Amino acid sequence: MMRERNNVRKNYLDNIRWVTVLLVLIYHVFYMFNGVGILGGIPQAKNIAVFDIIAAILYPWFMVLLFLIAGISARYALQKRTAKQFIKERAVKLIVPSTLGLFVIHWITGYLNIKMGGGLAYIPKFLIYPIAVISGTGPLWFIQMLFIFSCILVLLTKADKSDKIWKIGANVKLPMLPLLFVLIFLAAQVLNMPVLTMYRFGIYLVSFLIGYYIFSHERVQEMAENIRVPMLCVSAISMAFYVLRYRGGNYTSAACLQSLITNFTLWMVVLTIIGYGRKYLNCETAFTRRMTKSSFGIYILHYPVLIVTCYILNTYFDLPAIWNYVTALVVAFVMTFLLYEALRRIPFVRFAVLGVSSLGPQGNCRCRQL
């Protein structure tokens, strides 16, 4: 495969990634206490309706954005690695945490989901742990799908050794960027799992490939920056229509996620974030470096911490609803960081949960964030 070197560090992509991971954590707080009937939250939890609206605003686009950035990063990674090195690295970073990690920590998520659903009374005791392990995936679906997409990408690059598809992506004209929502909309209609609705292979694979073949070009990123203001205006207007249409309803339903207005809105938001991120977030400080290095661990660990926190708050305390949200957010944020700092120092646990075999000379994880 012909490779074009890009030695300039895209700090804004790292910054968008860790900010989005924090938004995922915030979303999951709102999801835990949701009052619109989405399964997986805390049963009979006190709810504040406005937070359901915020969750509905976040949900359609933030994983599309993460997959798109992962596609861009995959392009940069394959410029410096062979296909074999690329897959081996991602197998450790993605498959290990989503398999071994279930046995070490994520079984907690499965156990509490079973308990809150009333299933413990019907499961033999010797089967509780293995069933909790199997059902403890939670947000790890993202890294499972990312590994599959990485394998598909390697097959595509081997079939296209002269890099023709990527070169075609370089010729995308500015009007085509907003019009890519058509491709996103069509992809949202296919390859959606019927029960495990987070596994939306169509839209996420297309987002990943758009990142790799189109948005990895500096010229395309520059175009996104140039149209950031009109994209912001369009995003605001379309988001208003989206909220009016779906507020108070199940924003994870197929009717919502496969609709034209949802997919148009989410793509306008993604373009806006890429544009404004390139303009204002292409910087690096000690804080952003720390967040970049920690974001993968935060994503991996935040959910079991959060579900335990929310379960305890709902079961053993009788706080006003607003304090459930605030307490859960603060505790989950602090405890996830502390847990990450603790686990990354324990050799086997570090490998099983975070996919990191060793630490660098400054005590940093050797594996690059995705």
mmCIF file of C-alpha atoms in Angstrom:
data_model
loop_
_atom_site.group_PDB
_atom_site.id
_atom_site.type_symbol
_atom_site.label_atom_id
_atom_site.label_comp_id
_atom_site.label_asym_id
_atom_site.label_seq_id
_atom_site.Cartn_x
_atom_site.Cartn_y
_atom_site.Cartn_z
ATOM 1 C CA MET A 1 0.000 0.000 0.000
ATOM 2 C CA MET A 2 1.356 3.440 -0.891
ATOM 3 C CA ARG A 3 1.728 5.538 2.240
ATOM 4 C CA GLU A 4 1.874 9.254 2.600
ATOM 5 C CA ARG A 5 3.627 10.426 5.756
ATOM 6 C CA ASN A 6 1.927 12.890 8.040
ATOM 7 C CA ASN A 7 4.358 13.914 10.751
ATOM 8 C CA VAL A 8 2.286 16.762 12.170
ATOM 9 C CA ARG A 9 0.563 15.741 15.390
ATOM 10 C CA LYS A 10 -3.166 16.327 15.223
ATOM 11 C CA ASN A 11 -3.644 17.474 18.813
ATOM 12 C CA TYR A 12 -7.192 18.593 18.112
ATOM 13 C CA LEU A 13 -8.237 15.037 17.259
ATOM 14 C CA ASP A 14 -6.849 13.822 20.590
ATOM 15 C CA ASN A 15 -8.644 16.659 22.373
ATOM 16 C CA ILE A 16 -11.951 15.967 20.635
ATOM 17 C CA ARG A 17 -11.571 12.302 21.564
ATOM 18 C CA TRP A 18 -11.081 12.803 25.306
ATOM 19 C CA VAL A 19 -13.766 15.490 25.494
ATOM 20 C CA THR A 20 -16.169 13.091 23.775
ATOM 21 C CA VAL A 21 -15.243 10.322 26.215
ATOM 22 C CA LEU A 22 -16.173 12.663 29.069
ATOM 23 C CA LEU A 23 -19.468 13.362 27.310
ATOM 24 C CA VAL A 24 -20.036 9.604 27.160
ATOM 25 C CA LEU A 25 -19.578 9.469 30.939
ATOM 26 C CA ILE A 26 -22.005 12.375 31.420
ATOM 27 C CA TYR A 27 -24.496 10.739 29.062
ATOM 28 C CA HIS A 28 -24.374 7.502 31.024
ATOM 29 C CA VAL A 29 -25.280 9.378 34.218
ATOM 30 C CA PHE A 30 -28.395 10.697 32.477
ATOM 31 C CA TYR A 31 -29.036 7.250 30.984
ATOM 32 C CA MET A 32 -28.876 5.546 34.398
ATOM 33 C CA PHE A 33 -31.653 7.786 35.725
ATOM 34 C CA ASN A 34 -33.593 8.082 32.458
ATOM 35 C CA GLY A 35 -37.341 8.454 32.588
ATOM 36 C CA VAL A 36 -38.191 7.612 28.971
ATOM 37 C CA GLY A 37 -38.233 3.837 29.314
ATOM 38 C CA ILE A 38 -34.778 2.960 27.999
ATOM 39 C CA LEU A 39 -33.762 -0.430 29.413
ATOM 40 C CA GLY A 40 -30.525 -0.829 31.366
ATOM 41 C CA GLY A 41 -30.956 2.130 33.683
ATOM 42 C CA ILE A 42 -31.732 2.100 37.409
ATOM 43 C CA PRO A 43 -35.330 0.873 37.938
ATOM 44 C CA GLN A 44 -37.734 3.350 39.570
ATOM 45 C CA ALA A 45 -34.998 5.986 39.800
ATOM 46 C CA LYS A 46 -35.901 9.611 40.395
ATOM 47 C CA ASN A 47 -35.725 11.506 37.135
ATOM 48 C CA ILE A 48 -35.337 15.041 35.806
ATOM 49 C CA ALA A 49 -36.858 15.374 32.334
ATOM 50 C CA VAL A 50 -34.461 18.030 31.047
ATOM 51 C CA PHE A 51 -31.546 15.615 31.467
ATOM 52 C CA ASP A 52 -33.356 13.140 29.222
ATOM 53 C CA ILE A 53 -33.444 15.858 26.573
ATOM 54 C CA ILE A 54 -29.691 16.425 26.948
ATOM 55 C CA ALA A 55 -29.103 12.673 26.673
ATOM 56 C CA ALA A 56 -31.235 12.591 23.526
ATOM 57 C CA ILE A 57 -29.125 15.416 22.061
ATOM 58 C CA LEU A 58 -25.859 13.596 22.783
ATOM 59 C CA TYR A 59 -26.789 10.033 21.897
ATOM 60 C CA PRO A 60 -27.072 10.052 18.083
ATOM 61 C CA TRP A 61 -23.711 11.614 17.236
ATOM 62 C CA PHE A 62 -20.985 11.000 19.804
ATOM 63 C CA MET A 63 -20.213 7.395 18.830
ATOM 64 C CA VAL A 64 -20.289 8.297 15.136
ATOM 65 C CA LEU A 65 -17.705 10.969 15.945
ATOM 66 C CA LEU A 66 -15.510 8.497 17.858
ATOM 67 C CA PHE A 67 -15.604 5.995 14.995
ATOM 68 C CA LEU A 68 -14.785 8.709 12.466
ATOM 69 C CA ILE A 69 -11.778 9.837 14.525
ATOM 70 C CA ALA A 70 -10.755 6.192 14.947
ATOM 71 C CA GLY A 71 -10.781 5.888 11.141
ATOM 72 C CA ILE A 72 -8.552 8.942 10.795
ATOM 73 C CA SER A 73 -6.205 7.556 13.446
ATOM 74 C CA ALA A 74 -6.123 4.185 11.697
ATOM 75 C CA ARG A 75 -4.851 5.905 8.543
ATOM 76 C CA TYR A 76 -2.062 7.590 10.475
ATOM 77 C CA ALA A 77 -1.238 4.331 12.268
ATOM 78 C CA LEU A 78 -0.958 2.353 9.029
ATOM 79 C CA GLN A 79 1.490 4.919 7.679
ATOM 80 C CA LYS A 80 3.909 3.839 10.404
ATOM 81 C CA ARG A 81 3.057 0.135 10.789
ATOM 82 C CA THR A 82 2.654 -2.940 8.661
ATOM 83 C CA ALA A 83 -0.797 -4.491 8.493
ATOM 84 C CA LYS A 84 0.419 -7.311 10.752
ATOM 85 C CA GLN A 85 1.708 -4.879 13.371
ATOM 86 C CA PHE A 86 -1.497 -2.861 13.166
ATOM 87 C CA ILE A 87 -3.755 -5.874 13.818
ATOM 88 C CA LYS A 88 -1.506 -7.278 16.535
ATOM 89 C CA GLU A 89 -1.495 -3.941 18.351
ATOM 90 C CA ARG A 90 -5.263 -3.621 18.130
ATOM 91 C CA ALA A 91 -5.849 -7.208 19.195
ATOM 92 C CA VAL A 92 -4.053 -6.472 22.470
ATOM 93 C CA LYS A 93 -5.600 -3.040 22.908
ATOM 94 C CA LEU A 94 -9.167 -3.990 21.974
ATOM 95 C CA ILE A 95 -9.816 -7.733 22.216
ATOM 96 C CA VAL A 96 -8.054 -8.348 25.521
ATOM 97 C CA PRO A 97 -10.019 -5.702 27.522
ATOM 98 C CA SER A 98 -13.309 -6.822 25.979
ATOM 99 C CA THR A 99 -12.701 -10.501 26.884
ATOM 100 C CA LEU A 100 -10.336 -10.922 29.848
ATOM 101 C CA GLY A 101 -11.530 -7.608 31.268
ATOM 102 C CA LEU A 102 -15.023 -9.060 31.658
ATOM 103 C CA PHE A 103 -13.712 -11.638 34.132
ATOM 104 C CA VAL A 104 -11.710 -9.092 36.134
ATOM 105 C CA ILE A 105 -14.035 -6.094 36.526
ATOM 106 C CA HIS A 106 -16.905 -5.872 34.038
ATOM 107 C CA TRP A 107 -18.749 -8.841 35.531
ATOM 108 C CA ILE A 108 -19.867 -6.249 38.101
ATOM 109 C CA THR A 109 -21.920 -4.528 35.399
ATOM 110 C CA GLY A 110 -23.518 -7.827 34.417
ATOM 111 C CA TYR A 111 -24.228 -8.789 38.019
ATOM 112 C CA LEU A 112 -25.978 -5.516 38.856
ATOM 113 C CA ASN A 113 -28.006 -5.621 35.655
ATOM 114 C CA ILE A 114 -29.170 -9.131 36.546
ATOM 115 C CA LYS A 115 -29.906 -8.085 40.149
ATOM 116 C CA MET A 116 -31.855 -4.974 39.179
ATOM 117 C CA GLY A 117 -33.783 -6.973 36.610
ATOM 118 C CA GLY A 118 -34.818 -9.517 39.245
ATOM 119 C CA GLY A 119 -32.934 -12.363 37.600
ATOM 120 C CA LEU A 120 -30.864 -13.534 40.572
ATOM 121 C CA ALA A 121 -33.793 -15.521 41.962
ATOM 122 C CA TYR A 122 -33.963 -17.638 38.806
ATOM 123 C CA ILE A 123 -30.278 -18.352 38.237
ATOM 124 C CA PRO A 124 -28.409 -21.154 40.062
ATOM 125 C CA LYS A 125 -25.685 -19.654 42.241
ATOM 126 C CA PHE A 126 -22.857 -21.423 40.408
ATOM 127 C CA LEU A 127 -24.004 -19.788 37.148
ATOM 128 C CA ILE A 128 -24.310 -16.225 38.422
ATOM 129 C CA TYR A 129 -20.659 -15.279 37.858
ATOM 130 C CA PRO A 130 -20.323 -16.729 34.320
ATOM 131 C CA ILE A 131 -23.628 -15.184 33.274
ATOM 132 C CA ALA A 132 -22.575 -11.865 34.813
ATOM 133 C CA VAL A 133 -19.331 -12.084 32.813
ATOM 134 C CA ILE A 134 -21.166 -12.729 29.559
ATOM 135 C CA SER A 135 -23.656 -9.921 30.172
ATOM 136 C CA GLY A 136 -21.106 -7.404 31.437
ATOM 137 C CA THR A 137 -20.019 -5.974 28.104
ATOM 138 C CA GLY A 138 -21.627 -2.555 28.565
ATOM 139 C CA PRO A 139 -19.804 0.129 26.515
ATOM 140 C CA LEU A 140 -17.109 -2.387 25.509
ATOM 141 C CA TRP A 141 -19.164 -3.002 22.383
ATOM 142 C CA PHE A 142 -17.327 0.008 20.942
ATOM 143 C CA ILE A 143 -13.890 -1.585 21.113
ATOM 144 C CA GLN A 144 -15.243 -4.927 19.906
ATOM 145 C CA MET A 145 -16.641 -3.283 16.791
ATOM 146 C CA LEU A 146 -13.497 -1.197 16.362
ATOM 147 C CA PHE A 147 -11.396 -4.362 16.156
ATOM 148 C CA ILE A 148 -13.726 -5.867 13.552
ATOM 149 C CA PHE A 149 -13.568 -2.663 11.504
ATOM 150 C CA SER A 150 -9.766 -2.647 11.776
ATOM 151 C CA CYS A 151 -9.666 -6.166 10.322
ATOM 152 C CA ILE A 152 -12.028 -5.143 7.507
ATOM 153 C CA LEU A 153 -9.824 -2.123 6.818
ATOM 154 C CA VAL A 154 -6.707 -4.263 6.499
ATOM 155 C CA LEU A 155 -8.512 -6.484 3.979
ATOM 156 C CA LEU A 156 -9.544 -3.407 1.994
ATOM 157 C CA THR A 157 -6.015 -1.986 1.962
ATOM 158 C CA LYS A 158 -4.614 -5.316 0.803
ATOM 159 C CA ALA A 159 -7.166 -5.407 -2.028
ATOM 160 C CA ASP A 160 -6.314 -1.794 -2.921
ATOM 161 C CA LYS A 161 -2.523 -1.897 -2.819
ATOM 162 C CA SER A 162 -2.167 1.238 -4.940
ATOM 163 C CA ASP A 163 -4.345 3.226 -2.501
ATOM 164 C CA LYS A 164 -6.807 4.301 -5.207
ATOM 165 C CA ILE A 165 -9.781 4.653 -2.855
ATOM 166 C CA TRP A 166 -7.869 6.921 -0.471
ATOM 167 C CA LYS A 167 -6.682 9.060 -3.385
ATOM 168 C CA ILE A 168 -10.287 9.431 -4.536
ATOM 169 C CA GLY A 169 -11.109 10.695 -1.047
ATOM 170 C CA ALA A 170 -8.586 13.482 -1.545
ATOM 171 C CA ASN A 171 -10.686 14.847 -4.419
ATOM 172 C CA VAL A 172 -13.852 15.342 -2.381
ATOM 173 C CA LYS A 173 -15.199 18.836 -2.975
ATOM 174 C CA LEU A 174 -16.548 21.062 -0.243
ATOM 175 C CA PRO A 175 -20.278 20.589 -1.086
ATOM 176 C CA MET A 176 -19.776 16.847 -0.707
ATOM 177 C CA LEU A 177 -18.984 17.066 3.004
ATOM 178 C CA PRO A 178 -22.531 17.965 4.132
ATOM 179 C CA LEU A 179 -23.964 15.628 1.487
ATOM 180 C CA LEU A 180 -22.182 12.679 3.087
ATOM 181 C CA PHE A 181 -25.166 12.589 5.436
ATOM 182 C CA VAL A 182 -26.959 10.672 2.652
ATOM 183 C CA LEU A 183 -24.390 7.898 2.983
ATOM 184 C CA ILE A 184 -24.717 8.033 6.762
ATOM 185 C CA PHE A 185 -28.517 7.858 6.507
ATOM 186 C CA LEU A 186 -28.423 4.853 4.172
ATOM 187 C CA ALA A 187 -25.880 3.082 6.359
ATOM 188 C CA ALA A 188 -28.107 3.616 9.403
ATOM 189 C CA GLN A 189 -30.766 1.438 7.780
ATOM 190 C CA VAL A 190 -28.684 -1.739 7.565
ATOM 191 C CA LEU A 191 -26.757 -4.211 9.736
ATOM 192 C CA ASN A 192 -28.452 -3.244 12.998
ATOM 193 C CA MET A 193 -28.672 -5.947 15.671
ATOM 194 C CA PRO A 194 -32.319 -6.605 16.648
ATOM 195 C CA VAL A 195 -31.924 -6.868 20.447
ATOM 196 C CA LEU A 196 -28.451 -5.531 21.158
ATOM 197 C CA THR A 197 -29.276 -2.249 19.494
ATOM 198 C CA MET A 198 -25.898 -0.635 20.270
ATOM 199 C CA TYR A 199 -24.338 -2.898 17.617
ATOM 200 C CA ARG A 200 -25.136 -0.730 14.587
ATOM 201 C CA PHE A 201 -22.595 -2.117 12.142
ATOM 202 C CA GLY A 202 -23.800 -0.156 9.121
ATOM 203 C CA ILE A 203 -23.499 3.429 10.312
ATOM 204 C CA TYR A 204 -20.429 2.863 12.470
ATOM 205 C CA LEU A 205 -18.475 1.024 9.771
ATOM 206 C CA VAL A 206 -19.276 3.739 7.242
ATOM 207 C CA SER A 207 -18.258 6.442 9.759
ATOM 208 C CA PHE A 208 -14.962 4.624 10.360
ATOM 209 C CA LEU A 209 -14.262 4.307 6.627
ATOM 210 C CA ILE A 210 -15.215 7.942 5.971
ATOM 211 C CA GLY A 211 -12.646 8.865 8.588
ATOM 212 C CA TYR A 212 -9.982 6.683 7.001
ATOM 213 C CA TYR A 213 -10.552 7.445 3.324
ATOM 214 C CA ILE A 214 -11.789 11.029 3.425
ATOM 215 C CA PHE A 215 -11.147 12.899 6.679
ATOM 216 C CA SER A 216 -7.569 11.687 7.019
ATOM 217 C CA HIS A 217 -6.715 14.168 4.253
ATOM 218 C CA GLU A 218 -5.446 17.497 5.562
ATOM 219 C CA ARG A 219 -7.358 19.276 2.791
ATOM 220 C CA VAL A 220 -10.672 17.779 3.916
ATOM 221 C CA GLN A 221 -10.053 18.714 7.540
ATOM 222 C CA GLU A 222 -9.293 22.254 6.385
ATOM 223 C CA MET A 223 -12.568 22.389 4.458
ATOM 224 C CA ALA A 224 -14.449 21.294 7.583
ATOM 225 C CA GLU A 225 -12.804 24.148 9.450
ATOM 226 C CA ASN A 226 -13.741 26.641 6.720
ATOM 227 C CA ILE A 227 -17.452 25.757 6.876
ATOM 228 C CA ARG A 228 -17.676 25.498 10.659
ATOM 229 C CA VAL A 229 -19.869 28.605 11.087
ATOM 230 C CA PRO A 230 -22.611 27.640 8.595
ATOM 231 C CA MET A 231 -22.455 24.064 9.874
ATOM 232 C CA LEU A 232 -23.018 25.337 13.406
ATOM 233 C CA CYS A 233 -26.093 27.265 12.260
ATOM 234 C CA VAL A 234 -27.479 24.279 10.370
ATOM 235 C CA SER A 235 -26.729 22.007 13.346
ATOM 236 C CA ALA A 236 -28.590 24.291 15.749
ATOM 237 C CA ILE A 237 -31.662 24.482 13.529
ATOM 238 C CA SER A 238 -31.791 20.775 12.760
ATOM 239 C CA MET A 239 -31.164 19.899 16.408
ATOM 240 C CA ALA A 240 -34.142 22.028 17.411
ATOM 241 C CA PHE A 241 -36.379 20.071 15.013
ATOM 242 C CA TYR A 242 -34.887 16.803 16.258
ATOM 243 C CA VAL A 243 -35.597 17.674 19.901
ATOM 244 C CA LEU A 244 -39.155 18.779 19.122
ATOM 245 C CA ARG A 245 -39.748 15.523 17.284
ATOM 246 C CA TYR A 246 -38.232 13.042 19.754
ATOM 247 C CA ARG A 247 -38.185 14.635 23.211
ATOM 248 C CA GLY A 248 -39.865 12.496 25.827
ATOM 249 C CA GLY A 249 -39.503 9.376 23.686
ATOM 250 C CA ASN A 250 -37.042 6.527 23.356
ATOM 251 C CA TYR A 251 -34.156 8.151 21.482
ATOM 252 C CA THR A 252 -32.434 4.737 21.134
ATOM 253 C CA SER A 253 -35.296 3.263 19.121
ATOM 254 C CA ALA A 254 -34.923 2.323 15.477
ATOM 255 C CA ALA A 255 -37.637 4.814 14.560
ATOM 256 C CA CYS A 256 -35.466 7.618 15.915
ATOM 257 C CA LEU A 257 -31.986 6.426 14.946
ATOM 258 C CA GLN A 258 -32.928 5.516 11.383
ATOM 259 C CA SER A 259 -34.905 8.669 10.655
ATOM 260 C CA LEU A 260 -33.787 11.264 8.143
ATOM 261 C CA ILE A 261 -33.798 14.146 10.626
ATOM 262 C CA THR A 262 -31.676 12.231 13.172
ATOM 263 C CA ASN A 263 -29.012 11.273 10.662
ATOM 264 C CA PHE A 264 -28.947 14.716 9.067
ATOM 265 C CA THR A 265 -28.577 16.322 12.484
ATOM 266 C CA LEU A 266 -25.866 13.992 13.731
ATOM 267 C CA TRP A 267 -23.757 14.502 10.603
ATOM 268 C CA MET A 268 -24.067 18.288 10.804
ATOM 269 C CA VAL A 269 -22.958 18.120 14.442
ATOM 270 C CA VAL A 270 -19.974 15.912 13.575
ATOM 271 C CA LEU A 271 -18.870 18.320 10.834
ATOM 272 C CA THR A 272 -19.267 21.255 13.214
ATOM 273 C CA ILE A 273 -17.145 19.616 15.903
ATOM 274 C CA ILE A 274 -14.383 18.649 13.479
ATOM 275 C CA GLY A 275 -14.337 22.207 12.100
ATOM 276 C CA TYR A 276 -14.315 23.998 15.439
ATOM 277 C CA GLY A 277 -11.942 21.434 16.923
ATOM 278 C CA ARG A 278 -9.375 22.037 14.208
ATOM 279 C CA LYS A 279 -9.704 25.789 14.662
ATOM 280 C CA TYR A 280 -9.590 26.046 18.453
ATOM 281 C CA LEU A 281 -8.448 22.729 19.983
ATOM 282 C CA ASN A 282 -5.204 22.105 18.107
ATOM 283 C CA CYS A 283 -3.130 22.743 21.224
ATOM 284 C CA GLU A 284 -1.326 20.733 23.855
ATOM 285 C CA THR A 285 -0.857 21.361 27.564
ATOM 286 C CA ALA A 286 0.112 19.164 30.488
ATOM 287 C CA PHE A 287 -3.600 18.681 31.203
ATOM 288 C CA THR A 288 -4.552 17.728 27.641
ATOM 289 C CA ARG A 289 -1.604 15.320 27.436
ATOM 290 C CA ARG A 290 -2.802 13.652 30.632
ATOM 291 C CA MET A 291 -6.370 13.434 29.366
ATOM 292 C CA THR A 292 -5.223 12.033 26.018
ATOM 293 C CA LYS A 293 -3.257 9.295 27.779
ATOM 294 C CA SER A 294 -6.106 8.534 30.171
ATOM 295 C CA SER A 295 -9.137 8.720 27.854
ATOM 296 C CA PHE A 296 -9.078 5.073 26.790
ATOM 297 C CA GLY A 297 -8.859 3.912 30.393
ATOM 298 C CA ILE A 298 -11.654 6.269 31.390
ATOM 299 C CA TYR A 299 -13.860 4.858 28.663
ATOM 300 C CA ILE A 300 -13.083 1.273 29.682
ATOM 301 C CA LEU A 301 -13.615 1.772 33.420
ATOM 302 C CA HIS A 302 -16.290 4.412 33.843
ATOM 303 C CA TYR A 303 -19.339 2.189 33.409
ATOM 304 C CA PRO A 304 -18.853 -0.331 36.251
ATOM 305 C CA VAL A 305 -17.920 2.562 38.558
ATOM 306 C CA LEU A 306 -21.026 4.473 37.501
ATOM 307 C CA ILE A 307 -23.503 1.625 37.749
ATOM 308 C CA VAL A 308 -22.288 0.765 41.263
ATOM 309 C CA THR A 309 -22.543 4.426 42.293
ATOM 310 C CA CYS A 310 -26.035 4.873 40.870
ATOM 311 C CA TYR A 311 -27.261 1.593 42.358
ATOM 312 C CA ILE A 312 -26.032 2.577 45.831
ATOM 313 C CA LEU A 313 -27.523 6.057 45.573
ATOM 314 C CA ASN A 314 -30.902 4.722 44.506
ATOM 315 C CA THR A 315 -31.002 1.790 46.933
ATOM 316 C CA TYR A 316 -29.537 3.152 50.149
ATOM 317 C CA PHE A 317 -30.133 6.899 49.984
ATOM 318 C CA ASP A 318 -33.160 9.092 49.464
ATOM 319 C CA LEU A 319 -31.599 12.172 47.925
ATOM 320 C CA PRO A 320 -33.471 14.694 45.800
ATOM 321 C CA ALA A 321 -33.199 13.768 42.131
ATOM 322 C CA ILE A 322 -30.764 16.553 41.285
ATOM 323 C CA TRP A 323 -28.333 15.335 43.943
ATOM 324 C CA ASN A 324 -28.467 11.816 42.531
ATOM 325 C CA TYR A 325 -27.261 13.205 39.213
ATOM 326 C CA VAL A 326 -24.619 15.496 40.710
ATOM 327 C CA THR A 327 -23.299 12.906 43.160
ATOM 328 C CA ALA A 328 -23.163 10.178 40.531
ATOM 329 C CA LEU A 329 -21.309 12.437 38.117
ATOM 330 C CA VAL A 330 -18.728 13.635 40.643
ATOM 331 C CA VAL A 331 -18.131 10.214 42.210
ATOM 332 C CA ALA A 332 -17.919 8.442 38.853
ATOM 333 C CA PHE A 333 -15.522 11.037 37.465
ATOM 334 C CA VAL A 334 -13.185 10.957 40.484
ATOM 335 C CA MET A 335 -13.354 7.216 41.152
ATOM 336 C CA THR A 336 -12.823 6.305 37.496
ATOM 337 C CA PHE A 337 -9.600 8.338 37.440
ATOM 338 C CA LEU A 338 -8.444 6.809 40.723
ATOM 339 C CA LEU A 339 -9.313 3.292 39.578
ATOM 340 C CA TYR A 340 -7.457 3.825 36.319
ATOM 341 C CA GLU A 341 -4.356 5.079 38.146
ATOM 342 C CA ALA A 342 -4.497 2.068 40.478
ATOM 343 C CA LEU A 343 -5.159 -0.651 37.900
ATOM 344 C CA ARG A 344 -2.539 0.507 35.420
ATOM 345 C CA ARG A 345 0.110 -0.157 38.074
ATOM 346 C CA ILE A 346 -0.869 -3.826 38.552
ATOM 347 C CA PRO A 347 0.799 -5.916 35.800
ATOM 348 C CA PHE A 348 -1.770 -8.641 35.018
ATOM 349 C CA VAL A 349 -4.779 -6.437 35.732
ATOM 350 C CA ARG A 350 -3.263 -3.681 33.590
ATOM 351 C CA PHE A 351 -3.032 -6.120 30.689
ATOM 352 C CA ALA A 352 -6.424 -7.772 31.163
ATOM 353 C CA VAL A 353 -8.463 -4.614 31.758
ATOM 354 C CA LEU A 354 -6.586 -1.948 29.785
ATOM 355 C CA GLY A 355 -4.726 -3.993 27.168
ATOM 356 C CA VAL A 356 -1.383 -2.575 28.325
ATOM 357 C CA SER A 357 1.537 -4.950 28.770
ATOM 358 C CA SER A 358 4.006 -2.492 30.322
ATOM 359 C CA LEU A 359 4.507 1.126 31.315
ATOM 360 C CA GLY A 360 6.878 3.591 29.723
ATOM 361 C CA PRO A 361 9.844 5.172 31.520
ATOM 362 C CA GLN A 362 7.657 7.950 32.975
ATOM 363 C CA GLY A 363 5.038 5.487 34.146
ATOM 364 C CA ASN A 364 2.766 6.082 31.138
ATOM 365 C CA CYS A 365 1.004 3.323 29.267
ATOM 366 C CA ARG A 366 3.068 2.326 26.233
ATOM 367 C CA CYS A 367 0.100 1.694 23.954
ATOM 368 C CA ARG A 368 -1.117 4.707 21.974
ATOM 369 C CA GLN A 369 -4.668 5.794 22.587
ATOM 370 C CA LEU A 370 -7.026 4.887 19.760
#
